[in-house]
mmCIF file of C-alpha atoms and ligand atoms in Angstrom:
data_model
loop_
_atom_site.group_PDB
_atom_site.id
_atom_site.type_symbol
_atom_site.label_atom_id
_atom_site.label_comp_id
_atom_site.label_asym_id
_atom_site.label_seq_id
_atom_site.Cartn_x
_atom_site.Cartn_y
_atom_site.Cartn_z
ATOM 1 C CA MET A 128 -143.765 -105.502 7.042
ATOM 2 C CA GLU A 129 -141.688 -108.103 8.808
ATOM 3 C CA SER A 130 -142.377 -108.145 12.548
ATOM 4 C CA THR A 131 -139.605 -107.793 15.117
ATOM 5 C CA ARG A 132 -140.257 -111.388 16.172
ATOM 6 C CA SER A 133 -139.839 -112.660 12.599
ATOM 7 C CA LYS A 134 -136.623 -110.654 12.180
ATOM 8 C CA LEU A 135 -135.321 -112.068 15.449
ATOM 9 C CA ILE A 136 -136.006 -115.627 14.314
ATOM 10 C CA ARG A 137 -134.394 -114.933 10.963
ATOM 11 C CA LEU A 138 -131.232 -113.565 12.611
ATOM 12 C CA LEU A 139 -131.012 -116.545 14.941
ATOM 13 C CA ALA A 140 -131.701 -118.957 12.084
ATOM 14 C CA ASP A 141 -129.042 -117.347 9.866
ATOM 15 C CA ALA A 142 -126.489 -117.702 12.662
ATOM 16 C CA LYS A 143 -127.133 -121.460 12.645
ATOM 17 C CA GLU A 144 -125.074 -123.086 15.437
ATOM 18 C CA SER A 145 -123.311 -119.888 16.573
ATOM 19 C CA TYR A 146 -124.445 -117.593 19.334
ATOM 20 C CA ILE A 147 -125.492 -113.997 18.724
ATOM 21 C CA SER A 148 -124.986 -111.592 21.591
ATOM 22 C CA GLY A 149 -127.896 -109.726 23.155
ATOM 23 C CA GLN A 150 -126.068 -106.502 22.295
ATOM 24 C CA GLN A 151 -125.864 -107.391 18.606
ATOM 25 C CA LEU A 152 -129.527 -108.391 18.474
ATOM 26 C CA SER A 153 -130.558 -105.253 20.290
ATOM 27 C CA GLU A 154 -128.639 -103.069 17.792
ATOM 28 C CA GLN A 155 -129.990 -104.839 14.733
ATOM 29 C CA LEU A 156 -133.580 -104.863 15.924
ATOM 30 C CA HIS A 157 -133.505 -101.427 17.571
ATOM 31 C CA ILE A 158 -134.965 -102.708 20.829
ATOM 32 C CA SER A 159 -133.565 -103.012 24.355
ATOM 33 C CA ARG A 160 -131.816 -106.094 25.655
ATOM 34 C CA THR A 161 -134.667 -106.603 28.100
ATOM 35 C CA ALA A 162 -137.066 -106.612 25.167
ATOM 36 C CA ILE A 163 -134.894 -109.246 23.452
ATOM 37 C CA TRP A 164 -135.046 -111.388 26.568
ATOM 38 C CA LYS A 165 -138.850 -111.049 26.639
ATOM 39 C CA HIS A 166 -139.080 -112.122 22.995
ATOM 40 C CA MET A 167 -136.974 -115.197 23.821
ATOM 41 C CA LYS A 168 -139.431 -116.160 26.579
ATOM 42 C CA GLU A 169 -142.313 -115.815 24.102
ATOM 43 C CA LEU A 170 -140.496 -118.002 21.595
ATOM 44 C CA GLU A 171 -140.052 -120.657 24.287
ATOM 45 C CA LYS A 172 -143.768 -120.550 25.009
ATOM 46 C CA ASP A 173 -144.378 -121.283 21.339
ATOM 47 C CA GLY A 174 -142.182 -124.362 21.421
ATOM 48 C CA TYR A 175 -138.758 -123.065 20.387
ATOM 49 C CA VAL A 176 -135.779 -124.300 22.409
ATOM 50 C CA ILE A 177 -133.452 -121.351 22.995
ATOM 51 C CA GLU A 178 -130.046 -121.577 24.559
ATOM 52 C CA ALA A 179 -128.865 -118.492 26.426
ATOM 53 C CA LYS A 180 -125.182 -118.558 27.377
ATOM 54 C CA PRO A 181 -123.964 -115.894 29.803
ATOM 55 C CA LYS A 182 -121.538 -113.395 28.216
ATOM 56 C CA THR A 183 -121.961 -115.107 24.831
ATOM 57 C CA GLY A 184 -125.504 -114.746 23.621
ATOM 58 C CA TYR A 185 -128.419 -116.705 22.273
ATOM 59 C CA ARG A 186 -128.950 -119.448 19.765
ATOM 60 C CA ILE A 187 -131.874 -121.581 18.649
ATOM 61 C CA LYS A 188 -131.351 -125.197 19.609
ATOM 62 C CA LYS A 189 -134.593 -126.398 18.123
ATOM 63 C CA PHE A 190 -137.202 -124.746 15.944
ATOM 64 C CA SER A 191 -140.757 -125.128 17.066
ATOM 65 C CA GLY A 192 -142.861 -127.813 15.489
ATOM 66 C CA ASN A 193 -146.013 -126.592 17.269
ATOM 67 C CA VAL A 194 -148.550 -125.159 14.895
ATOM 68 C CA SER A 195 -149.835 -121.820 16.177
ATOM 69 C CA SER A 196 -150.666 -118.514 14.576
ATOM 70 C CA ASN A 197 -147.266 -117.240 15.770
ATOM 71 C CA THR A 198 -145.146 -120.096 14.453
ATOM 72 C CA ILE A 199 -146.839 -119.858 11.056
ATOM 73 C CA THR A 200 -146.507 -116.080 10.942
ATOM 74 C CA TRP A 201 -142.781 -116.034 11.763
ATOM 75 C CA GLY A 202 -140.933 -116.631 8.547
ATOM 76 C CA LEU A 203 -144.073 -116.392 6.396
ATOM 77 C CA ASN A 204 -143.141 -114.417 3.316
ATOM 78 C CA THR A 205 -146.498 -113.171 2.027
ATOM 79 C CA LEU A 206 -148.112 -109.802 1.443
ATOM 80 C CA TRP A 207 -151.709 -110.605 2.310
ATOM 81 C CA ILE A 208 -152.348 -114.327 2.791
ATOM 82 C CA GLY A 209 -152.090 -115.292 6.431
ATOM 83 C CA LYS A 210 -151.889 -111.765 7.829
ATOM 84 C CA GLU A 211 -154.718 -112.996 10.010
ATOM 85 C CA ILE A 212 -154.424 -116.596 11.214
ATOM 86 C CA ILE A 213 -157.001 -118.356 13.348
ATOM 87 C CA HIS A 214 -155.501 -121.497 14.857
ATOM 88 C CA LYS A 215 -157.582 -123.944 16.893
ATOM 89 C CA PRO A 216 -156.470 -127.259 18.369
ATOM 90 C CA THR A 217 -159.779 -128.942 17.492
ATOM 91 C CA VAL A 218 -162.667 -127.899 15.288
ATOM 92 C CA THR A 219 -165.553 -129.656 13.575
ATOM 93 C CA SER A 220 -164.289 -128.342 10.245
ATOM 94 C CA THR A 221 -162.046 -125.405 9.397
ATOM 95 C CA GLN A 222 -164.574 -124.679 6.616
ATOM 96 C CA VAL A 223 -167.281 -124.041 9.211
ATOM 97 C CA VAL A 224 -165.020 -121.727 11.224
ATOM 98 C CA ALA A 225 -163.894 -119.912 8.071
ATOM 99 C CA HIS A 226 -167.468 -119.353 6.831
ATOM 100 C CA GLN A 227 -168.341 -117.821 10.184
ATOM 101 C CA ALA A 228 -165.201 -115.667 10.152
ATOM 102 C CA ALA A 229 -166.011 -114.514 6.600
ATOM 103 C CA ARG A 230 -169.541 -113.575 7.639
ATOM 104 C CA ASP A 231 -167.954 -111.632 10.523
ATOM 105 C CA ASN A 232 -165.927 -109.659 7.949
ATOM 106 C CA SER A 233 -162.538 -111.358 8.311
ATOM 107 C CA PRO A 234 -160.284 -109.980 5.593
ATOM 108 C CA HIS A 235 -159.235 -111.459 2.263
ATOM 109 C CA GLY A 236 -156.419 -113.930 2.946
ATOM 110 C CA THR A 237 -157.512 -114.988 6.450
ATOM 111 C CA VAL A 238 -156.315 -118.503 7.262
ATOM 112 C CA VAL A 239 -158.105 -120.922 9.577
ATOM 113 C CA ILE A 240 -156.007 -123.896 10.611
ATOM 114 C CA ALA A 241 -156.603 -126.736 13.060
ATOM 115 C CA ASP A 242 -154.599 -129.621 14.502
ATOM 116 C CA GLU A 243 -157.618 -131.872 14.228
ATOM 117 C CA GLN A 244 -161.094 -131.880 12.659
ATOM 118 C CA SER A 245 -163.896 -133.976 14.095
ATOM 119 C CA SER A 246 -166.076 -133.583 10.979
ATOM 120 C CA GLY A 247 -163.669 -132.686 8.201
ATOM 121 C CA ARG A 248 -165.562 -132.677 4.949
ATOM 122 C CA GLY A 249 -164.975 -133.327 1.293
ATOM 123 C CA ARG A 250 -167.261 -132.505 -1.603
ATOM 124 C CA MET A 251 -170.873 -133.614 -1.537
ATOM 125 C CA GLU A 252 -170.846 -134.164 2.234
ATOM 126 C CA ARG A 253 -168.128 -136.792 2.008
ATOM 127 C CA VAL A 254 -165.856 -137.323 4.996
ATOM 128 C CA TRP A 255 -162.323 -135.967 5.151
ATOM 129 C CA HIS A 256 -160.196 -137.827 7.707
ATOM 130 C CA SER A 257 -158.102 -135.316 9.638
ATOM 131 C CA LYS A 258 -156.012 -137.009 12.289
ATOM 132 C CA LYS A 259 -154.624 -134.851 15.071
ATOM 133 C CA GLY A 260 -151.277 -133.238 14.261
ATOM 134 C CA LYS A 261 -150.739 -135.407 11.196
ATOM 135 C CA GLY A 262 -151.629 -133.103 8.359
ATOM 136 C CA VAL A 263 -152.407 -129.644 7.097
ATOM 137 C CA TRP A 264 -156.086 -128.971 7.701
ATOM 138 C CA MET A 265 -156.758 -125.381 6.736
ATOM 139 C CA SER A 266 -159.186 -123.036 5.018
ATOM 140 C CA ILE A 267 -158.435 -119.713 3.381
ATOM 141 C CA ILE A 268 -160.922 -116.886 2.934
ATOM 142 C CA LEU A 269 -160.665 -115.142 -0.436
ATOM 143 C CA ARG A 270 -162.677 -112.197 -1.663
ATOM 144 C CA PRO A 271 -161.947 -112.218 -5.386
ATOM 145 C CA ASN A 272 -163.423 -109.707 -7.735
ATOM 146 C CA ILE A 273 -164.373 -112.286 -10.362
ATOM 147 C CA PRO A 274 -167.765 -113.542 -11.542
ATOM 148 C CA PRO A 275 -169.112 -116.605 -9.690
ATOM 149 C CA TYR A 276 -168.807 -118.888 -12.731
ATOM 150 C CA MET A 277 -165.014 -118.524 -12.506
ATOM 151 C CA ALA A 278 -164.823 -119.786 -8.914
ATOM 152 C CA PRO A 279 -164.067 -123.418 -9.890
ATOM 153 C CA GLN A 280 -160.874 -122.114 -11.488
ATOM 154 C CA LEU A 281 -159.701 -121.242 -7.978
ATOM 155 C CA THR A 282 -159.719 -124.965 -7.170
ATOM 156 C CA LEU A 283 -157.467 -125.715 -10.131
ATOM 157 C CA MET A 284 -155.251 -122.777 -9.191
ATOM 158 C CA THR A 285 -154.926 -124.054 -5.613
ATOM 159 C CA ALA A 286 -154.162 -127.583 -6.801
ATOM 160 C CA THR A 287 -151.441 -126.173 -9.070
ATOM 161 C CA ALA A 288 -149.911 -124.177 -6.218
ATOM 162 C CA ILE A 289 -149.826 -127.254 -3.950
ATOM 163 C CA ALA A 290 -148.383 -129.471 -6.673
ATOM 164 C CA GLU A 291 -145.651 -126.904 -7.310
ATOM 165 C CA VAL A 292 -144.753 -126.809 -3.613
ATOM 166 C CA LEU A 293 -144.581 -130.607 -3.327
ATOM 167 C CA ASP A 294 -142.588 -130.816 -6.539
ATOM 168 C CA GLN A 295 -139.766 -128.811 -4.895
ATOM 169 C CA TYR A 296 -139.035 -131.723 -2.574
ATOM 170 C CA ASP A 297 -136.830 -134.632 -3.603
ATOM 171 C CA GLY A 298 -138.591 -137.910 -4.067
ATOM 172 C CA ILE A 299 -142.059 -136.418 -4.604
ATOM 173 C CA GLN A 300 -143.719 -136.321 -8.006
ATOM 174 C CA PRO A 301 -147.210 -134.956 -7.621
ATOM 175 C CA ASN A 302 -150.053 -135.272 -10.099
ATOM 176 C CA ILE A 303 -153.376 -133.473 -10.119
ATOM 177 C CA LYS A 304 -156.499 -135.505 -10.737
ATOM 178 C CA TRP A 305 -159.172 -133.205 -12.117
ATOM 179 C CA PRO A 306 -160.534 -131.239 -10.467
ATOM 180 C CA ASN A 307 -159.321 -131.302 -6.892
ATOM 181 C CA ASP A 308 -157.097 -134.212 -5.893
ATOM 182 C CA ILE A 309 -153.341 -134.249 -5.556
ATOM 183 C CA LEU A 310 -151.904 -137.704 -6.038
ATOM 184 C CA ILE A 311 -148.517 -139.247 -5.490
ATOM 185 C CA GLN A 312 -147.943 -142.573 -7.219
ATOM 186 C CA ASN A 313 -151.677 -142.857 -7.953
ATOM 187 C CA LYS A 314 -152.711 -142.298 -4.339
ATOM 188 C CA LYS A 315 -154.447 -139.255 -2.920
ATOM 189 C CA VAL A 316 -152.269 -137.129 -0.651
ATOM 190 C CA ALA A 317 -154.384 -133.940 -0.715
ATOM 191 C CA GLY A 318 -157.866 -132.721 -1.527
ATOM 192 C CA ILE A 319 -159.305 -129.269 -2.061
ATOM 193 C CA LEU A 320 -162.798 -128.079 -1.294
ATOM 194 C CA THR A 321 -163.883 -124.711 -2.674
ATOM 195 C CA GLU A 322 -167.090 -123.267 -1.266
ATOM 196 C CA MET A 323 -168.559 -119.932 -2.225
ATOM 197 C CA GLN A 324 -171.061 -117.417 -0.972
ATOM 198 C CA ALA A 325 -172.291 -115.400 -3.919
ATOM 199 C CA GLU A 326 -175.078 -113.365 -5.410
ATOM 200 C CA GLN A 327 -176.071 -113.705 -9.062
ATOM 201 C CA ASP A 328 -173.070 -111.865 -10.468
ATOM 202 C CA ARG A 329 -170.854 -111.148 -7.485
ATOM 203 C CA ILE A 330 -168.821 -113.307 -5.142
ATOM 204 C CA GLN A 331 -169.092 -112.298 -1.504
ATOM 205 C CA TYR A 332 -166.354 -114.669 -0.466
ATOM 206 C CA VAL A 333 -164.809 -118.024 -1.236
ATOM 207 C CA VAL A 334 -163.467 -120.488 1.305
ATOM 208 C CA VAL A 335 -160.756 -122.712 -0.123
ATOM 209 C CA GLY A 336 -160.192 -125.765 2.090
ATOM 210 C CA ILE A 337 -156.973 -127.705 1.829
ATOM 211 C CA GLY A 338 -156.401 -131.115 3.386
ATOM 212 C CA LEU A 339 -152.877 -132.494 3.012
ATOM 213 C CA ASN A 340 -151.779 -135.780 4.584
ATOM 214 C CA VAL A 341 -148.330 -135.238 6.040
ATOM 215 C CA ASN A 342 -147.111 -137.444 8.858
ATOM 216 C CA GLN A 343 -149.560 -140.347 8.990
ATOM 217 C CA ASP A 344 -148.056 -143.818 9.131
ATOM 218 C CA ASN A 345 -149.559 -146.668 7.192
ATOM 219 C CA THR A 346 -151.685 -147.696 10.171
ATOM 220 C CA GLU A 347 -153.109 -144.188 10.595
ATOM 221 C CA ILE A 348 -154.922 -144.146 7.259
ATOM 222 C CA PRO A 349 -158.421 -145.612 7.686
ATOM 223 C CA ASP A 350 -158.886 -149.071 6.143
ATOM 224 C CA ALA A 351 -161.663 -147.944 3.821
ATOM 225 C CA ILE A 352 -159.336 -145.619 1.904
ATOM 226 C CA HIS A 353 -156.074 -147.408 2.482
ATOM 227 C CA TYR A 354 -155.646 -148.583 -1.070
ATOM 228 C CA ARG A 355 -155.996 -145.080 -2.516
ATOM 229 C CA ALA A 356 -154.641 -142.650 0.080
ATOM 230 C CA THR A 357 -151.119 -141.806 1.114
ATOM 231 C CA SER A 358 -149.154 -139.274 3.169
ATOM 232 C CA LEU A 359 -145.861 -137.519 2.542
ATOM 233 C CA LYS A 360 -144.295 -139.602 5.294
ATOM 234 C CA MET A 361 -145.511 -142.855 3.759
ATOM 235 C CA GLU A 362 -143.978 -141.837 0.441
ATOM 236 C CA THR A 363 -140.614 -140.774 1.823
ATOM 237 C CA GLU A 364 -140.244 -142.605 5.130
ATOM 238 C CA LYS A 365 -139.446 -139.422 7.039
ATOM 239 C CA GLU A 366 -141.273 -136.887 9.197
ATOM 240 C CA TRP A 367 -142.196 -133.631 7.442
ATOM 241 C CA PRO A 368 -142.220 -130.108 8.933
ATOM 242 C CA ILE A 369 -145.873 -129.036 8.928
ATOM 243 C CA ILE A 370 -145.186 -125.340 9.595
ATOM 244 C CA GLU A 371 -142.781 -125.071 6.673
ATOM 245 C CA LEU A 372 -145.299 -126.787 4.384
ATOM 246 C CA VAL A 373 -148.065 -124.416 5.458
ATOM 247 C CA GLN A 374 -145.819 -121.414 4.835
ATOM 248 C CA LYS A 375 -144.769 -122.652 1.393
ATOM 249 C CA ILE A 376 -148.348 -123.426 0.405
ATOM 250 C CA LEU A 377 -149.528 -119.961 1.471
ATOM 251 C CA GLU A 378 -146.633 -118.280 -0.335
ATOM 252 C CA GLY A 379 -147.244 -120.348 -3.495
ATOM 253 C CA LEU A 380 -150.960 -119.715 -3.366
ATOM 254 C CA GLU A 381 -150.505 -115.964 -3.070
ATOM 255 C CA LYS A 382 -148.240 -115.939 -6.144
ATOM 256 C CA GLU A 383 -150.605 -118.112 -8.181
ATOM 257 C CA TYR A 384 -153.595 -116.023 -7.185
ATOM 258 C CA GLU A 385 -151.894 -112.761 -8.163
ATOM 259 C CA SER A 386 -150.866 -114.167 -11.517
ATOM 260 C CA PHE A 387 -154.369 -115.636 -12.050
ATOM 261 C CA LEU A 388 -155.938 -112.217 -11.521
ATOM 262 C CA LYS A 389 -153.401 -110.427 -13.713
ATOM 263 C CA LYS A 390 -152.923 -112.924 -16.532
ATOM 264 C CA GLY A 391 -156.139 -114.927 -16.381
ATOM 265 C CA PHE A 392 -156.598 -118.665 -16.245
ATOM 266 C CA GLY A 393 -154.362 -119.416 -19.276
ATOM 267 C CA ASP A 394 -151.239 -119.267 -17.160
ATOM 268 C CA VAL A 395 -152.674 -121.581 -14.499
ATOM 269 C CA LYS A 396 -153.897 -123.957 -17.208
ATOM 270 C CA SER A 397 -150.463 -124.608 -18.665
ATOM 271 C CA LYS A 398 -148.943 -125.163 -15.233
ATOM 272 C CA TRP A 399 -151.871 -127.385 -14.249
ATOM 273 C CA GLU A 400 -151.344 -129.481 -17.369
ATOM 274 C CA ASN A 401 -147.717 -130.144 -16.349
ATOM 275 C CA TYR A 402 -149.158 -132.129 -13.468
ATOM 276 C CA GLY A 403 -152.390 -133.351 -15.074
ATOM 277 C CA PHE A 404 -153.065 -136.981 -14.310
ATOM 278 C CA ARG A 405 -153.524 -139.264 -17.315
ATOM 279 C CA ILE A 406 -153.647 -136.541 -19.955
ATOM 280 C CA GLY A 407 -153.699 -138.237 -23.352
ATOM 281 C CA GLU A 408 -154.923 -141.505 -21.842
ATOM 282 C CA MET A 409 -158.238 -143.283 -21.807
ATOM 283 C CA ILE A 410 -160.131 -142.409 -18.626
ATOM 284 C CA SER A 411 -163.375 -143.556 -17.146
ATOM 285 C CA LEU A 412 -165.666 -140.909 -15.649
ATOM 286 C CA HIS A 413 -169.005 -140.742 -13.982
ATOM 287 C CA SER A 414 -171.491 -138.054 -13.163
ATOM 288 C CA GLY A 415 -174.461 -139.242 -11.126
ATOM 289 C CA THR A 416 -175.354 -142.592 -12.672
ATOM 290 C CA GLU A 417 -173.970 -141.719 -16.089
ATOM 291 C CA LYS A 418 -170.646 -143.334 -16.961
ATOM 292 C CA LYS A 419 -168.369 -142.921 -19.932
ATOM 293 C CA GLU A 420 -164.921 -143.710 -21.181
ATOM 294 C CA ALA A 421 -162.969 -141.299 -23.310
ATOM 295 C CA VAL A 422 -159.521 -139.938 -24.043
ATOM 296 C CA PHE A 423 -158.601 -137.142 -21.624
ATOM 297 C CA LEU A 424 -157.335 -134.217 -23.697
ATOM 298 C CA GLY A 425 -156.522 -131.729 -20.934
ATOM 299 C CA ILE A 426 -158.401 -128.761 -19.538
ATOM 300 C CA ALA A 427 -160.161 -125.983 -21.402
ATOM 301 C CA GLU A 428 -159.553 -122.227 -21.188
ATOM 302 C CA ASP A 429 -162.242 -122.046 -18.499
ATOM 303 C CA GLY A 430 -161.011 -125.005 -16.454
ATOM 304 C CA ALA A 431 -163.505 -127.592 -17.751
ATOM 305 C CA LEU A 432 -162.334 -131.145 -18.346
ATOM 306 C CA LEU A 433 -161.757 -131.812 -22.054
ATOM 307 C CA ILE A 434 -162.417 -135.263 -23.445
ATOM 308 C CA GLU A 435 -162.563 -136.602 -26.972
ATOM 309 C CA SER A 436 -166.178 -137.296 -27.856
ATOM 310 C CA SER A 437 -167.253 -140.379 -29.800
ATOM 311 C CA LYS A 438 -167.305 -138.166 -32.904
ATOM 312 C CA GLY A 439 -163.648 -137.341 -32.350
ATOM 313 C CA GLU A 440 -164.364 -133.771 -31.215
ATOM 314 C CA ALA A 441 -163.299 -132.085 -28.005
ATOM 315 C CA GLU A 442 -166.105 -132.083 -25.453
ATOM 316 C CA LYS A 443 -166.187 -130.030 -22.259
ATOM 317 C CA ILE A 444 -167.249 -131.614 -18.971
ATOM 318 C CA TYR A 445 -167.945 -129.354 -16.015
ATOM 319 C CA SER A 446 -168.990 -131.778 -13.358
ATOM 320 C CA ALA A 447 -167.841 -135.371 -13.157
ATOM 321 C CA GLU A 448 -165.415 -137.603 -11.326
ATOM 322 C CA ILE A 449 -162.598 -139.557 -12.812
ATOM 323 C CA ASP A 450 -162.684 -143.174 -11.589
ATOM 324 C CA TRP A 451 -159.020 -143.548 -11.276
ATOM 325 C CA PHE A 452 -158.818 -146.983 -9.758
ATOM 326 C CA VAL A 453 -161.173 -148.751 -12.133
ATOM 327 C CA GLU A 454 -158.517 -149.803 -14.547
ATOM 328 C CA ASP A 455 -155.788 -150.499 -11.958
HETATM 329 C C1 LIG B 175 -161.844 -133.540 -1.135
HETATM 330 O O1 LIG B 175 -163.123 -133.980 -1.304
HETATM 331 O O2 LIG B 175 -160.861 -134.119 -1.502
HETATM 332 C C2 LIG B 175 -161.745 -132.237 -0.378
HETATM 333 C C3 LIG B 175 -161.071 -132.396 0.931
HETATM 334 C C4 LIG B 175 -160.917 -131.074 1.645
HETATM 335 C C5 LIG B 175 -160.463 -131.248 3.050
HETATM 336 C C6 LIG B 175 -160.148 -129.929 3.697
HETATM 337 S S1 LIG B 175 -159.341 -130.107 5.222
HETATM 338 C C7 LIG B 175 -159.554 -128.441 5.583
HETATM 339 C C8 LIG B 175 -160.943 -128.081 5.118
HETATM 340 N N1 LIG B 175 -161.908 -128.362 6.152
HETATM 341 C C9 LIG B 175 -162.750 -129.345 5.788
HETATM 342 O O3 LIG B 175 -163.683 -129.769 6.500
HETATM 343 N N2 LIG B 175 -162.457 -129.748 4.545
HETATM 344 C C10 LIG B 175 -161.344 -129.033 3.980
HETATM 345 P P1 LIG B 175 -163.547 -135.194 -2.227
HETATM 346 O O4 LIG B 175 -162.960 -135.042 -3.591
HETATM 347 O O5 LIG B 175 -165.008 -135.257 -2.099
HETATM 348 O O6 LIG B 175 -162.877 -136.444 -1.581
HETATM 349 C C11 LIG B 175 -163.385 -137.036 -0.426
HETATM 350 C C12 LIG B 175 -162.942 -138.501 -0.451
HETATM 351 O O7 LIG B 175 -161.539 -138.596 -0.227
HETATM 352 C C13 LIG B 175 -163.581 -139.330 0.653
HETATM 353 O O8 LIG B 175 -164.821 -139.838 0.243
HETATM 354 C C14 LIG B 175 -162.549 -140.439 0.855
HETATM 355 O O9 LIG B 175 -162.694 -141.444 -0.124
HETATM 356 C C15 LIG B 175 -161.236 -139.737 0.552
HETATM 357 N N3 LIG B 175 -160.565 -139.275 1.780
HETATM 358 C C16 LIG B 175 -161.100 -138.890 2.972
HETATM 359 N N4 LIG B 175 -160.148 -138.492 3.819
HETATM 360 C C17 LIG B 175 -158.970 -138.634 3.169
HETATM 361 C C18 LIG B 175 -157.634 -138.385 3.518
HETATM 362 N N5 LIG B 175 -157.263 -137.864 4.700
HETATM 363 N N6 LIG B 175 -156.681 -138.657 2.576
HETATM 364 C C19 LIG B 175 -156.997 -139.153 1.368
HETATM 365 N N7 LIG B 175 -158.246 -139.411 0.981
HETATM 366 C C20 LIG B 175 -159.231 -139.141 1.864
#
């Protein structure tokens, strides 16, 4: 159910530049005018700039850009993702915090989000650079009732949801590089890290980590990855609203997840393939020290990478990396 605070923000937002009187707000929200005034003070604490004009009413002069569990919650249109939000200014890794929260029984859909990570991580203990206030660094706890072997499909589902969100914005054409990278113009803008705690045939919980570069300038991307990383700001030359992006990603993810559970992976697969990077082209991949080149056919019904084998047959690959800069 929408909270009073969310309704209040929605009413003020709908009124745009005009003022709404305290009386009107109090009638629509069924609370006293003193309570309205208290809500306004809370909004100010969370970074909103509110103008209160005597005998006229209130209006929002500036929406808050401060990430907090409140600012994400207000206006978040989901049923279960993000009903519990843990926001921290600084963490080692939101994955670490989320694993602990999951062990402490945090519910399905809990979101852990930070302004900054001192040891953000990628797959196989790789580093994920997470500059303060410049991106979306968050982890989501899921408790899916699916067998553990299907967990990698959650990564592809998450990548699809993020690509669909980015695709809504003008000037952004996202691609997904199997299995977990979102690219814009060949450069990585987001990565996903799915970690699971499971028994033989039952998942206890999954933590899906999402790192999305948003407002870094050119100089804020470390030199070592400069040639293959980008941010939304670098692609569009404008600042992006982090809270809105978080809300859209959570809303998109909830929809994708529901449809994945109801309809199975087939639905995700076709959407994924709309964004699939280099489908139909020759790609170079490696797994450990083994390297091969092959035509990338798409993904299989279980999420595996499909390549054309030397015999001309489709071959499934479950664990490998596409070397996407080799031929550039
Ligand atoms: C990933 O790993 O792409 C998964 C990244 C997941 C990060 C999120 S942030 C929230 C949550 N908390 C965490 O601690 N992690 C998750 P992988 O495919 O292994 O890619 C890692 C590689 O990407 C690194 O070795 C670098 O080359 C590159 N990289 C590191 N930071 C980057 C950045 N900010 N933008 C683009 N590329 C980056």
